[in-house]
Amino acid sequence: ATTVTIAALGANPVFIDINPDTYNNHVNKIQEKITDKTKAIMPVHLFGQPAEMNKIMELSQKYNLKVIEDCAQSIGAEYHGKKAGSIGDIGCYSFFPSKNLGAYGDGGMLTSNNFGFAEKARILRQHGAKIKYYHDELGVNSRLDTLQAAILNVKSKYLPEWQEKRRSIAYKYNKELANIEYIVTPKEIDNCYSVYHQYTIRLVGKNRNQIQEQLKDNGVQTMIYYPVPLHLQKIHQSLGYKLGDFPESEKASNEVLSLPIFPELTEEEQNKVIGLLKTI
Ligand SMILES: *Cc1c(COP(=O)(O)O)cnc(C)c1O
C-alpha cells in the first residue's frame, strides 16, 4: 500500500534494506540512495514501532526532501516524545478494521503542520474541488464516511487504554519467550513508545510452516508479515530488483511470525500461546 501510492504518481519507489532488529528502514542506508531525482523519504513505522526519525529528519534537511510518514500501524506511537506522524511533513493513518484504531469499514486520515498541504489534501479528497462543482485539480473521492467517523469518534477514546494493554501483552511475551533458544523476540529502540500493532518474533533454524500448523491445530492463529518483500513483488518487477538485493528483508520474510496480540486477549489465552511455543 505504501509504495503503490508512489507508483500511482508516476514516481519510482527506491527501496533500502531493513534494520534486522526493528524491521523498519535501515536509516544508515538511506543517504547512499539519495539522488537529484529524490523528492521524499517515506518511512513506514512498522508493527507499531516508530522509525528512527532523528536521522531521517537530519537527511531530509540536508537534502531538502519531504518526509511522509506511514503511520497505518502506529497511531499513538511516540518517538522522543513526539507522536508518529507529527515529525515529518505529512502523517498517513489507516482506520482499516484490523488496525489499532479500526473503523467498521475503510477509512483513513492525514495530518500535517503545513497548512498548504492540509488545504491541498482537503481539495484532492473531494474530486479536486475547493468550492463545490469548481474543479481545480485532478482529485479523487476519498472522504471519510460519516458512519465510520461516528464509530471512530467513540472508539478513539479507548485508544490509550488499548495501547497499554498491547504493550503489557508484548512485555509478557518478551519475558516468557526470552529463554526459548529458537525464538528472537522484538526489540524496542530507545526513547520510543511502541504500540505493538503486531508482536513479531523470528524463528531461527526451525520449520516455520510446521510451527504455524501446530499452533493452528491448537486453535492459535498466527500470521506472516510479510511473505514477499516489496522489491520482489510482481507489481514492482519493472524496477529491476532481484533476489539477493536486500538480504535482511528476504531473511526476515522467511523467519518472521506474528503472534496473537490485541487488547482483548486474555491472560489465559496468552498463556496458552506461550505454553505451546515452549513445548513445540
Ligand atoms: C494497512 C496499511 C496501509 C494501507 O492502509 P489502507 O487504509 O488500506 O489504505 C498502508 N501502510 C501500512 C504499513 C499498512 O499497514
PDB file of C-alpha atoms and ligand atoms in Angstrom:
ATOM      1  CA  ALA A   1       0.000   0.000   0.000  1.00  0.00           C
ATOM      2  CA  THR A   2       2.850   2.399   0.767  1.00  0.00           C
ATOM      3  CA  THR A   3       4.759   2.024  -2.477  1.00  0.00           C
ATOM      4  CA  VAL A   4       1.760   1.849  -4.778  1.00  0.00           C
ATOM      5  CA  THR A   5       0.954   5.438  -3.797  1.00  0.00           C
ATOM      6  CA  ILE A   6       4.382   6.424  -5.141  1.00  0.00           C
ATOM      7  CA  ALA A   7       3.969   4.483  -8.379  1.00  0.00           C
ATOM      8  CA  ALA A   8       0.461   5.929  -8.849  1.00  0.00           C
ATOM      9  CA  LEU A   9       2.033   9.369  -9.204  1.00  0.00           C
ATOM     10  CA  GLY A  10       4.372   8.133 -11.910  1.00  0.00           C
ATOM     11  CA  ALA A  11       7.292   8.237  -9.491  1.00  0.00           C
ATOM     12  CA  ASN A  12       9.659   5.359  -8.748  1.00  0.00           C
ATOM     13  CA  PRO A  13       9.926   3.937  -5.260  1.00  0.00           C
ATOM     14  CA  VAL A  14      13.545   3.324  -4.293  1.00  0.00           C
ATOM     15  CA  PHE A  15      13.959   0.630  -1.683  1.00  0.00           C
ATOM     16  CA  ILE A  16      16.506   0.138   1.059  1.00  0.00           C
ATOM     17  CA  ASP A  17      17.038  -2.858   3.280  1.00  0.00           C
ATOM     18  CA  ILE A  18      15.572  -3.136   6.760  1.00  0.00           C
ATOM     19  CA  ASN A  19      17.230  -2.974  10.122  1.00  0.00           C
ATOM     20  CA  PRO A  20      17.029  -6.629  11.200  1.00  0.00           C
ATOM     21  CA  ASP A  21      16.396  -5.625  14.827  1.00  0.00           C
ATOM     22  CA  THR A  22      13.335  -3.469  14.162  1.00  0.00           C
ATOM     23  CA  TYR A  23      12.148  -4.424  10.642  1.00  0.00           C
ATOM     24  CA  ASN A  24      12.000  -0.685   9.916  1.00  0.00           C
ATOM     25  CA  ASN A  25      14.047   1.129   7.260  1.00  0.00           C
ATOM     26  CA  HIS A  26      17.742   0.874   7.980  1.00  0.00           C
ATOM     27  CA  VAL A  27      18.404   4.596   8.423  1.00  0.00           C
ATOM     28  CA  ASN A  28      22.115   4.229   7.696  1.00  0.00           C
ATOM     29  CA  LYS A  29      21.272   3.043   4.189  1.00  0.00           C
ATOM     30  CA  ILE A  30      19.152   5.987   3.091  1.00  0.00           C
ATOM     31  CA  GLN A  31      21.848   8.508   2.249  1.00  0.00           C
ATOM     32  CA  GLU A  32      23.570   6.399  -0.417  1.00  0.00           C
ATOM     33  CA  LYS A  33      20.283   6.164  -2.349  1.00  0.00           C
ATOM     34  CA  ILE A  34      19.587   9.894  -2.486  1.00  0.00           C
ATOM     35  CA  THR A  35      19.999  11.430  -5.959  1.00  0.00           C
ATOM     36  CA  ASP A  36      18.959  14.653  -7.738  1.00  0.00           C
ATOM     37  CA  LYS A  37      15.668  12.985  -8.510  1.00  0.00           C
ATOM     38  CA  THR A  38      14.785  12.140  -4.933  1.00  0.00           C
ATOM     39  CA  LYS A  39      11.737  14.031  -3.695  1.00  0.00           C
ATOM     40  CA  ALA A  40      10.809  12.464  -0.397  1.00  0.00           C
ATOM     41  CA  ILE A  41      11.615   9.870   2.221  1.00  0.00           C
ATOM     42  CA  MET A  42       8.733   7.637   3.257  1.00  0.00           C
ATOM     43  CA  PRO A  43       9.424   5.830   6.499  1.00  0.00           C
ATOM     44  CA  VAL A  44       6.937   3.146   7.494  1.00  0.00           C
ATOM     45  CA  HIS A  45       6.527   2.823  11.250  1.00  0.00           C
ATOM     46  CA  LEU A  46       6.137  -0.926  11.022  1.00  0.00           C
ATOM     47  CA  PHE A  47       4.385  -3.125  13.584  1.00  0.00           C
ATOM     48  CA  GLY A  48       3.682  -0.066  15.775  1.00  0.00           C
ATOM     49  CA  GLN A  49       7.296   0.961  16.309  1.00  0.00           C
ATOM     50  CA  PRO A  50       8.444   4.357  15.004  1.00  0.00           C
ATOM     51  CA  ALA A  51      11.310   4.513  12.529  1.00  0.00           C
ATOM     52  CA  GLU A  52      14.461   6.319  13.707  1.00  0.00           C
ATOM     53  CA  MET A  53      13.164   9.751  12.793  1.00  0.00           C
ATOM     54  CA  ASN A  54      16.075  11.853  14.065  1.00  0.00           C
ATOM     55  CA  LYS A  55      18.329  10.510  11.357  1.00  0.00           C
ATOM     56  CA  ILE A  56      15.593  10.721   8.723  1.00  0.00           C
ATOM     57  CA  MET A  57      14.813  14.360   9.564  1.00  0.00           C
ATOM     58  CA  GLU A  58      18.504  15.202   9.522  1.00  0.00           C
ATOM     59  CA  LEU A  59      18.822  13.773   5.997  1.00  0.00           C
ATOM     60  CA  SER A  60      15.648  15.484   4.827  1.00  0.00           C
ATOM     61  CA  GLN A  61      17.008  18.838   5.954  1.00  0.00           C
ATOM     62  CA  LYS A  62      20.395  18.222   4.436  1.00  0.00           C
ATOM     63  CA  TYR A  63      18.983  17.242   1.027  1.00  0.00           C
ATOM     64  CA  ASN A  64      15.796  19.324   1.125  1.00  0.00           C
ATOM     65  CA  LEU A  65      13.438  16.358   0.957  1.00  0.00           C
ATOM     66  CA  LYS A  66       9.883  15.969   2.192  1.00  0.00           C
ATOM     67  CA  VAL A  67       9.121  13.303   4.774  1.00  0.00           C
ATOM     68  CA  ILE A  68       5.872  11.344   4.544  1.00  0.00           C
ATOM     69  CA  GLU A  69       5.294   9.037   7.490  1.00  0.00           C
ATOM     70  CA  ASP A  70       3.270   5.869   7.003  1.00  0.00           C
ATOM     71  CA  CYS A  71       1.593   5.555  10.402  1.00  0.00           C
ATOM     72  CA  ALA A  72      -1.008   2.983   9.354  1.00  0.00           C
ATOM     73  CA  GLN A  73       0.294   0.585  12.025  1.00  0.00           C
ATOM     74  CA  SER A  74       1.452   3.112  14.567  1.00  0.00           C
ATOM     75  CA  ILE A  75      -1.280   5.562  15.541  1.00  0.00           C
ATOM     76  CA  GLY A  76      -0.419   6.772  19.049  1.00  0.00           C
ATOM     77  CA  ALA A  77       3.205   5.619  18.915  1.00  0.00           C
ATOM     78  CA  GLU A  78       5.865   8.071  20.067  1.00  0.00           C
ATOM     79  CA  TYR A  79       9.460   8.790  19.186  1.00  0.00           C
ATOM     80  CA  HIS A  80      11.486  11.017  21.523  1.00  0.00           C
ATOM     81  CA  GLY A  81       8.234  12.328  22.993  1.00  0.00           C
ATOM     82  CA  LYS A  82       6.635  13.156  19.643  1.00  0.00           C
ATOM     83  CA  LYS A  83       3.728  11.287  18.105  1.00  0.00           C
ATOM     84  CA  ALA A  84       4.398   9.258  14.990  1.00  0.00           C
ATOM     85  CA  GLY A  85       3.012  11.315  12.131  1.00  0.00           C
ATOM     86  CA  SER A  86       3.819  14.678  13.725  1.00  0.00           C
ATOM     87  CA  ILE A  87       7.534  14.666  12.913  1.00  0.00           C
ATOM     88  CA  GLY A  88       7.672  14.716   9.102  1.00  0.00           C
ATOM     89  CA  ASP A  89       5.687  16.854   6.661  1.00  0.00           C
ATOM     90  CA  ILE A  90       2.683  14.551   6.456  1.00  0.00           C
ATOM     91  CA  GLY A  91       1.478  11.619   8.549  1.00  0.00           C
ATOM     92  CA  CYS A  92      -0.779   8.993   6.950  1.00  0.00           C
ATOM     93  CA  TYR A  93      -3.079   6.810   9.042  1.00  0.00           C
ATOM     94  CA  SER A  94      -5.392   3.921   8.262  1.00  0.00           C
ATOM     95  CA  PHE A  95      -8.629   3.027  10.032  1.00  0.00           C
ATOM     96  CA  PHE A  96      -8.960  -0.295   8.247  1.00  0.00           C
ATOM     97  CA  PRO A  97     -10.761  -2.610  10.720  1.00  0.00           C
ATOM     98  CA  SER A  98      -7.631  -4.581  11.647  1.00  0.00           C
ATOM     99  CA  LYS A  99      -5.573  -1.512  12.641  1.00  0.00           C
ATOM    100  CA  ASN A 100      -5.080  -0.375  16.237  1.00  0.00           C
ATOM    101  CA  LEU A 101      -7.877   2.137  15.776  1.00  0.00           C
ATOM    102  CA  GLY A 102     -10.157   0.400  13.307  1.00  0.00           C
ATOM    103  CA  ALA A 103     -13.457   1.539  11.853  1.00  0.00           C
ATOM    104  CA  TYR A 104     -16.134  -0.939  10.731  1.00  0.00           C
ATOM    105  CA  GLY A 105     -15.037  -0.425   7.150  1.00  0.00           C
ATOM    106  CA  ASP A 106     -12.342   1.532   5.341  1.00  0.00           C
ATOM    107  CA  GLY A 107     -11.159   4.940   6.435  1.00  0.00           C
ATOM    108  CA  GLY A 108      -8.012   6.972   6.868  1.00  0.00           C
ATOM    109  CA  MET A 109      -6.535  10.287   7.876  1.00  0.00           C
ATOM    110  CA  LEU A 110      -3.683  12.638   7.026  1.00  0.00           C
ATOM    111  CA  THR A 111      -2.033  15.028   9.439  1.00  0.00           C
ATOM    112  CA  SER A 112       0.258  17.926   8.639  1.00  0.00           C
ATOM    113  CA  ASN A 113       1.688  21.001  10.286  1.00  0.00           C
ATOM    114  CA  ASN A 114       1.801  22.609   6.868  1.00  0.00           C
ATOM    115  CA  PHE A 115      -1.427  24.486   6.113  1.00  0.00           C
ATOM    116  CA  GLY A 116      -0.749  24.354   2.378  1.00  0.00           C
ATOM    117  CA  PHE A 117      -0.541  20.558   2.392  1.00  0.00           C
ATOM    118  CA  ALA A 118      -3.640  20.259   4.578  1.00  0.00           C
ATOM    119  CA  GLU A 119      -5.580  22.524   2.247  1.00  0.00           C
ATOM    120  CA  LYS A 120      -4.416  20.594  -0.803  1.00  0.00           C
ATOM    121  CA  ALA A 121      -5.406  17.286   0.795  1.00  0.00           C
ATOM    122  CA  ARG A 122      -8.892  18.668   1.506  1.00  0.00           C
ATOM    123  CA  ILE A 123      -9.221  19.659  -2.138  1.00  0.00           C
ATOM    124  CA  LEU A 124      -7.898  16.381  -3.542  1.00  0.00           C
ATOM    125  CA  ARG A 125     -10.146  14.231  -1.376  1.00  0.00           C
ATOM    126  CA  GLN A 126     -13.298  15.730  -2.837  1.00  0.00           C
ATOM    127  CA  HIS A 127     -12.758  15.482  -6.548  1.00  0.00           C
ATOM    128  CA  GLY A 128     -10.280  18.325  -6.667  1.00  0.00           C
ATOM    129  CA  ALA A 129     -12.815  20.994  -5.774  1.00  0.00           C
ATOM    130  CA  LYS A 130     -12.295  23.648  -3.128  1.00  0.00           C
ATOM    131  CA  ILE A 131     -15.684  25.127  -3.893  1.00  0.00           C
ATOM    132  CA  LYS A 132     -18.269  22.509  -4.758  1.00  0.00           C
ATOM    133  CA  TYR A 133     -18.545  21.929  -8.548  1.00  0.00           C
ATOM    134  CA  TYR A 134     -15.495  24.096  -9.338  1.00  0.00           C
ATOM    135  CA  HIS A 135     -12.705  21.628 -10.046  1.00  0.00           C
ATOM    136  CA  ASP A 136      -9.148  22.932  -9.989  1.00  0.00           C
ATOM    137  CA  GLU A 137      -7.218  19.702  -9.529  1.00  0.00           C
ATOM    138  CA  LEU A 138      -7.360  16.087 -10.616  1.00  0.00           C
ATOM    139  CA  GLY A 139      -8.764  14.779  -7.351  1.00  0.00           C
ATOM    140  CA  VAL A 140     -10.279  11.580  -6.005  1.00  0.00           C
ATOM    141  CA  ASN A 141     -13.232  10.581  -3.870  1.00  0.00           C
ATOM    142  CA  SER A 142     -11.615   9.977  -0.508  1.00  0.00           C
ATOM    143  CA  ARG A 143     -13.925  11.411   2.118  1.00  0.00           C
ATOM    144  CA  LEU A 144     -14.184   9.725   5.492  1.00  0.00           C
ATOM    145  CA  ASP A 145     -17.596   8.105   5.561  1.00  0.00           C
ATOM    146  CA  THR A 146     -19.804   9.718   8.223  1.00  0.00           C
ATOM    147  CA  LEU A 147     -20.810   6.427   9.814  1.00  0.00           C
ATOM    148  CA  GLN A 148     -17.164   5.379  10.081  1.00  0.00           C
ATOM    149  CA  ALA A 149     -16.315   8.757  11.582  1.00  0.00           C
ATOM    150  CA  ALA A 150     -19.044   8.305  14.198  1.00  0.00           C
ATOM    151  CA  ILE A 151     -17.654   4.893  15.140  1.00  0.00           C
ATOM    152  CA  LEU A 152     -14.104   6.249  15.299  1.00  0.00           C
ATOM    153  CA  ASN A 153     -15.219   9.124  17.496  1.00  0.00           C
ATOM    154  CA  VAL A 154     -16.408   6.627  20.074  1.00  0.00           C
ATOM    155  CA  LYS A 155     -13.529   4.171  19.715  1.00  0.00           C
ATOM    156  CA  SER A 156     -10.743   6.761  19.763  1.00  0.00           C
ATOM    157  CA  LYS A 157     -11.385   7.464  23.482  1.00  0.00           C
ATOM    158  CA  TYR A 158     -10.260   3.939  24.292  1.00  0.00           C
ATOM    159  CA  LEU A 159      -7.087   4.006  22.217  1.00  0.00           C
ATOM    160  CA  PRO A 160      -4.661   4.949  25.041  1.00  0.00           C
ATOM    161  CA  GLU A 161      -6.028   2.138  27.210  1.00  0.00           C
ATOM    162  CA  TRP A 162      -5.816  -0.354  24.343  1.00  0.00           C
ATOM    163  CA  GLN A 163      -2.215   0.691  23.667  1.00  0.00           C
ATOM    164  CA  GLU A 164      -1.264  -0.010  27.268  1.00  0.00           C
ATOM    165  CA  LYS A 165      -2.887  -3.438  27.035  1.00  0.00           C
ATOM    166  CA  ARG A 166      -0.993  -4.229  23.845  1.00  0.00           C
ATOM    167  CA  ARG A 167       2.260  -3.176  25.488  1.00  0.00           C
ATOM    168  CA  SER A 168       1.738  -5.292  28.556  1.00  0.00           C
ATOM    169  CA  ILE A 169       0.904  -8.299  26.391  1.00  0.00           C
ATOM    170  CA  ALA A 170       4.098  -7.673  24.405  1.00  0.00           C
ATOM    171  CA  TYR A 171       6.224  -7.427  27.554  1.00  0.00           C
ATOM    172  CA  LYS A 172       4.801 -10.652  28.885  1.00  0.00           C
ATOM    173  CA  TYR A 173       5.664 -12.416  25.623  1.00  0.00           C
ATOM    174  CA  ASN A 174       9.168 -10.880  25.795  1.00  0.00           C
ATOM    175  CA  LYS A 175       9.690 -12.217  29.293  1.00  0.00           C
ATOM    176  CA  GLU A 176       8.213 -15.659  28.762  1.00  0.00           C
ATOM    177  CA  LEU A 177       9.756 -16.344  25.365  1.00  0.00           C
ATOM    178  CA  ALA A 178      13.212 -14.956  26.182  1.00  0.00           C
ATOM    179  CA  ASN A 179      14.667 -18.336  27.083  1.00  0.00           C
ATOM    180  CA  ILE A 180      13.429 -20.276  24.086  1.00  0.00           C
ATOM    181  CA  GLU A 181      16.558 -20.608  22.029  1.00  0.00           C
ATOM    182  CA  TYR A 182      14.946 -20.696  18.573  1.00  0.00           C
ATOM    183  CA  ILE A 183      12.887 -17.536  19.177  1.00  0.00           C
ATOM    184  CA  VAL A 184      14.087 -13.943  18.739  1.00  0.00           C
ATOM    185  CA  THR A 185      11.699 -11.511  20.426  1.00  0.00           C
ATOM    186  CA  PRO A 186      11.155  -7.978  19.066  1.00  0.00           C
ATOM    187  CA  LYS A 187      13.439  -5.140  20.126  1.00  0.00           C
ATOM    188  CA  GLU A 188      12.307  -1.650  21.088  1.00  0.00           C
ATOM    189  CA  ILE A 189      14.569   1.258  20.188  1.00  0.00           C
ATOM    190  CA  ASP A 190      15.457   3.780  22.896  1.00  0.00           C
ATOM    191  CA  ASN A 191      13.140   6.635  23.669  1.00  0.00           C
ATOM    192  CA  CYS A 192      10.141   5.260  21.881  1.00  0.00           C
ATOM    193  CA  TYR A 193       6.619   4.227  22.747  1.00  0.00           C
ATOM    194  CA  SER A 194       5.751   1.323  20.509  1.00  0.00           C
ATOM    195  CA  VAL A 195       2.077   0.423  20.164  1.00  0.00           C
ATOM    196  CA  TYR A 196       2.563  -3.192  19.036  1.00  0.00           C
ATOM    197  CA  HIS A 197       0.223  -3.374  16.103  1.00  0.00           C
ATOM    198  CA  GLN A 198       1.946  -6.717  15.665  1.00  0.00           C
ATOM    199  CA  TYR A 199       4.053  -8.797  18.002  1.00  0.00           C
ATOM    200  CA  THR A 200       6.511 -10.365  15.608  1.00  0.00           C
ATOM    201  CA  ILE A 201       9.096 -12.966  16.514  1.00  0.00           C
ATOM    202  CA  ARG A 202      11.734 -14.671  14.427  1.00  0.00           C
ATOM    203  CA  LEU A 203      12.002 -18.442  14.332  1.00  0.00           C
ATOM    204  CA  VAL A 204      15.642 -19.343  13.817  1.00  0.00           C
ATOM    205  CA  GLY A 205      16.579 -22.728  12.436  1.00  0.00           C
ATOM    206  CA  LYS A 206      13.032 -24.070  12.728  1.00  0.00           C
ATOM    207  CA  ASN A 207      10.426 -25.046  10.194  1.00  0.00           C
ATOM    208  CA  ARG A 208       8.083 -22.080  10.349  1.00  0.00           C
ATOM    209  CA  ASN A 209       5.237 -23.729   8.434  1.00  0.00           C
ATOM    210  CA  GLN A 210       5.275 -26.635  10.806  1.00  0.00           C
ATOM    211  CA  ILE A 211       5.163 -24.417  13.883  1.00  0.00           C
ATOM    212  CA  GLN A 212       2.400 -22.341  12.375  1.00  0.00           C
ATOM    213  CA  GLU A 213       0.426 -25.514  11.612  1.00  0.00           C
ATOM    214  CA  GLN A 214       0.910 -26.864  15.121  1.00  0.00           C
ATOM    215  CA  LEU A 215      -0.311 -23.596  16.619  1.00  0.00           C
ATOM    216  CA  LYS A 216      -3.271 -23.576  14.248  1.00  0.00           C
ATOM    217  CA  ASP A 217      -4.212 -27.148  15.176  1.00  0.00           C
ATOM    218  CA  ASN A 218      -4.396 -25.916  18.765  1.00  0.00           C
ATOM    219  CA  GLY A 219      -6.637 -23.010  17.889  1.00  0.00           C
ATOM    220  CA  VAL A 220      -3.963 -20.295  17.704  1.00  0.00           C
ATOM    221  CA  GLN A 221      -3.886 -18.142  14.607  1.00  0.00           C
ATOM    222  CA  THR A 222      -0.600 -16.568  13.602  1.00  0.00           C
ATOM    223  CA  MET A 223       0.337 -14.522  10.549  1.00  0.00           C
ATOM    224  CA  ILE A 224       3.378 -13.874   8.372  1.00  0.00           C
ATOM    225  CA  TYR A 225       4.046 -10.170   7.774  1.00  0.00           C
ATOM    226  CA  TYR A 226       5.140 -10.290   5.058  1.00  0.00           C
ATOM    227  CA  PRO A 227       5.713 -13.365   2.911  1.00  0.00           C
ATOM    228  CA  VAL A 228       7.139 -11.414  -0.077  1.00  0.00           C
ATOM    229  CA  PRO A 229       9.382  -8.351   0.385  1.00  0.00           C
ATOM    230  CA  LEU A 230       8.396  -5.290  -1.609  1.00  0.00           C
ATOM    231  CA  HIS A 231      11.277  -5.453  -4.063  1.00  0.00           C
ATOM    232  CA  LEU A 232      10.206  -8.943  -5.144  1.00  0.00           C
ATOM    233  CA  GLN A 233       6.524  -8.111  -5.617  1.00  0.00           C
ATOM    234  CA  LYS A 234       5.241  -8.619  -9.138  1.00  0.00           C
ATOM    235  CA  ILE A 235       3.867  -5.084  -9.257  1.00  0.00           C
ATOM    236  CA  HIS A 236       7.395  -3.683  -8.889  1.00  0.00           C
ATOM    237  CA  GLN A 237       9.035  -6.028 -11.404  1.00  0.00           C
ATOM    238  CA  SER A 238       9.716  -3.150 -13.787  1.00  0.00           C
ATOM    239  CA  LEU A 239      12.025  -1.554 -11.204  1.00  0.00           C
ATOM    240  CA  GLY A 240      14.506  -4.359 -11.870  1.00  0.00           C
ATOM    241  CA  TYR A 241      15.226  -5.555  -8.347  1.00  0.00           C
ATOM    242  CA  LYS A 242      16.154  -9.192  -7.837  1.00  0.00           C
ATOM    243  CA  LEU A 243      16.534 -11.830  -5.154  1.00  0.00           C
ATOM    244  CA  GLY A 244      19.610 -11.027  -3.076  1.00  0.00           C
ATOM    245  CA  ASP A 245      19.289  -7.227  -3.317  1.00  0.00           C
ATOM    246  CA  PHE A 246      18.009  -6.831   0.241  1.00  0.00           C
ATOM    247  CA  PRO A 247      19.223  -9.830   2.244  1.00  0.00           C
ATOM    248  CA  GLU A 248      17.808  -8.718   5.604  1.00  0.00           C
ATOM    249  CA  SER A 249      14.328  -8.188   4.193  1.00  0.00           C
ATOM    250  CA  GLU A 250      14.479 -11.521   2.442  1.00  0.00           C
ATOM    251  CA  LYS A 251      15.740 -13.287   5.557  1.00  0.00           C
ATOM    252  CA  ALA A 252      13.018 -11.702   7.692  1.00  0.00           C
ATOM    253  CA  SER A 253      10.307 -12.733   5.267  1.00  0.00           C
ATOM    254  CA  ASN A 254      11.426 -16.335   5.741  1.00  0.00           C
ATOM    255  CA  GLU A 255      11.707 -16.214   9.534  1.00  0.00           C
ATOM    256  CA  VAL A 256       9.038 -13.938  10.997  1.00  0.00           C
ATOM    257  CA  LEU A 257       5.843 -14.981  12.680  1.00  0.00           C
ATOM    258  CA  SER A 258       3.327 -12.640  14.298  1.00  0.00           C
ATOM    259  CA  LEU A 259       1.650 -13.934  17.439  1.00  0.00           C
ATOM    260  CA  PRO A 260      -1.838 -13.008  18.631  1.00  0.00           C
ATOM    261  CA  ILE A 261      -1.917  -9.529  20.146  1.00  0.00           C
ATOM    262  CA  PHE A 262      -4.986  -7.386  20.709  1.00  0.00           C
ATOM    263  CA  PRO A 263      -6.336  -5.579  23.773  1.00  0.00           C
ATOM    264  CA  GLU A 264      -8.986  -8.223  24.481  1.00  0.00           C
ATOM    265  CA  LEU A 265      -6.507 -11.138  24.520  1.00  0.00           C
ATOM    266  CA  THR A 266      -6.995 -12.779  27.932  1.00  0.00           C
ATOM    267  CA  GLU A 267      -4.195 -13.905  30.194  1.00  0.00           C
ATOM    268  CA  GLU A 268      -5.375 -17.469  29.789  1.00  0.00           C
ATOM    269  CA  GLU A 269      -5.247 -17.214  26.001  1.00  0.00           C
ATOM    270  CA  GLN A 270      -1.798 -15.698  26.080  1.00  0.00           C
ATOM    271  CA  ASN A 271      -0.575 -18.391  28.471  1.00  0.00           C
ATOM    272  CA  LYS A 272      -1.814 -20.982  26.022  1.00  0.00           C
ATOM    273  CA  VAL A 273       0.201 -19.460  23.175  1.00  0.00           C
ATOM    274  CA  ILE A 274       3.299 -19.278  25.374  1.00  0.00           C
ATOM    275  CA  GLY A 275       2.811 -22.842  26.625  1.00  0.00           C
ATOM    276  CA  LEU A 276       2.543 -24.169  23.078  1.00  0.00           C
ATOM    277  CA  LEU A 277       5.692 -22.366  21.965  1.00  0.00           C
ATOM    278  CA  LYS A 278       7.580 -23.769  24.960  1.00  0.00           C
ATOM    279  CA  THR A 279       6.695 -27.360  24.119  1.00  0.00           C
ATOM    280  CA  ILE A 280       6.998 -27.256  20.310  1.00  0.00           C
TER     281      ILE A 280
HETATM  282  C1  LIG B   1      -2.782  -1.015   6.302  1.00  0.00           C
HETATM  283  C2  LIG B   1      -1.598  -0.334   5.819  1.00  0.00           C
HETATM  284  C3  LIG B   1      -1.661   0.600   4.784  1.00  0.00           C
HETATM  285  C4  LIG B   1      -2.899   0.841   3.969  1.00  0.00           C
HETATM  286  O1  LIG B   1      -3.982   1.341   4.620  1.00  0.00           O
HETATM  287  P1  LIG B   1      -5.362   1.406   3.824  1.00  0.00           P
HETATM  288  O2  LIG B   1      -6.319   2.014   4.801  1.00  0.00           O
HETATM  289  O3  LIG B   1      -5.707   0.003   3.433  1.00  0.00           O
HETATM  290  O4  LIG B   1      -5.122   2.259   2.635  1.00  0.00           O
HETATM  291  C5  LIG B   1      -0.512   1.284   4.427  1.00  0.00           C
HETATM  292  N1  LIG B   1       0.654   1.062   5.049  1.00  0.00           N
HETATM  293  C6  LIG B   1       0.765   0.171   6.037  1.00  0.00           C
HETATM  294  C7  LIG B   1       2.096  -0.018   6.698  1.00  0.00           C
HETATM  295  C8  LIG B   1      -0.350  -0.566   6.460  1.00  0.00           C
HETATM  296  O5  LIG B   1      -0.217  -1.453   7.438  1.00  0.00           O
END
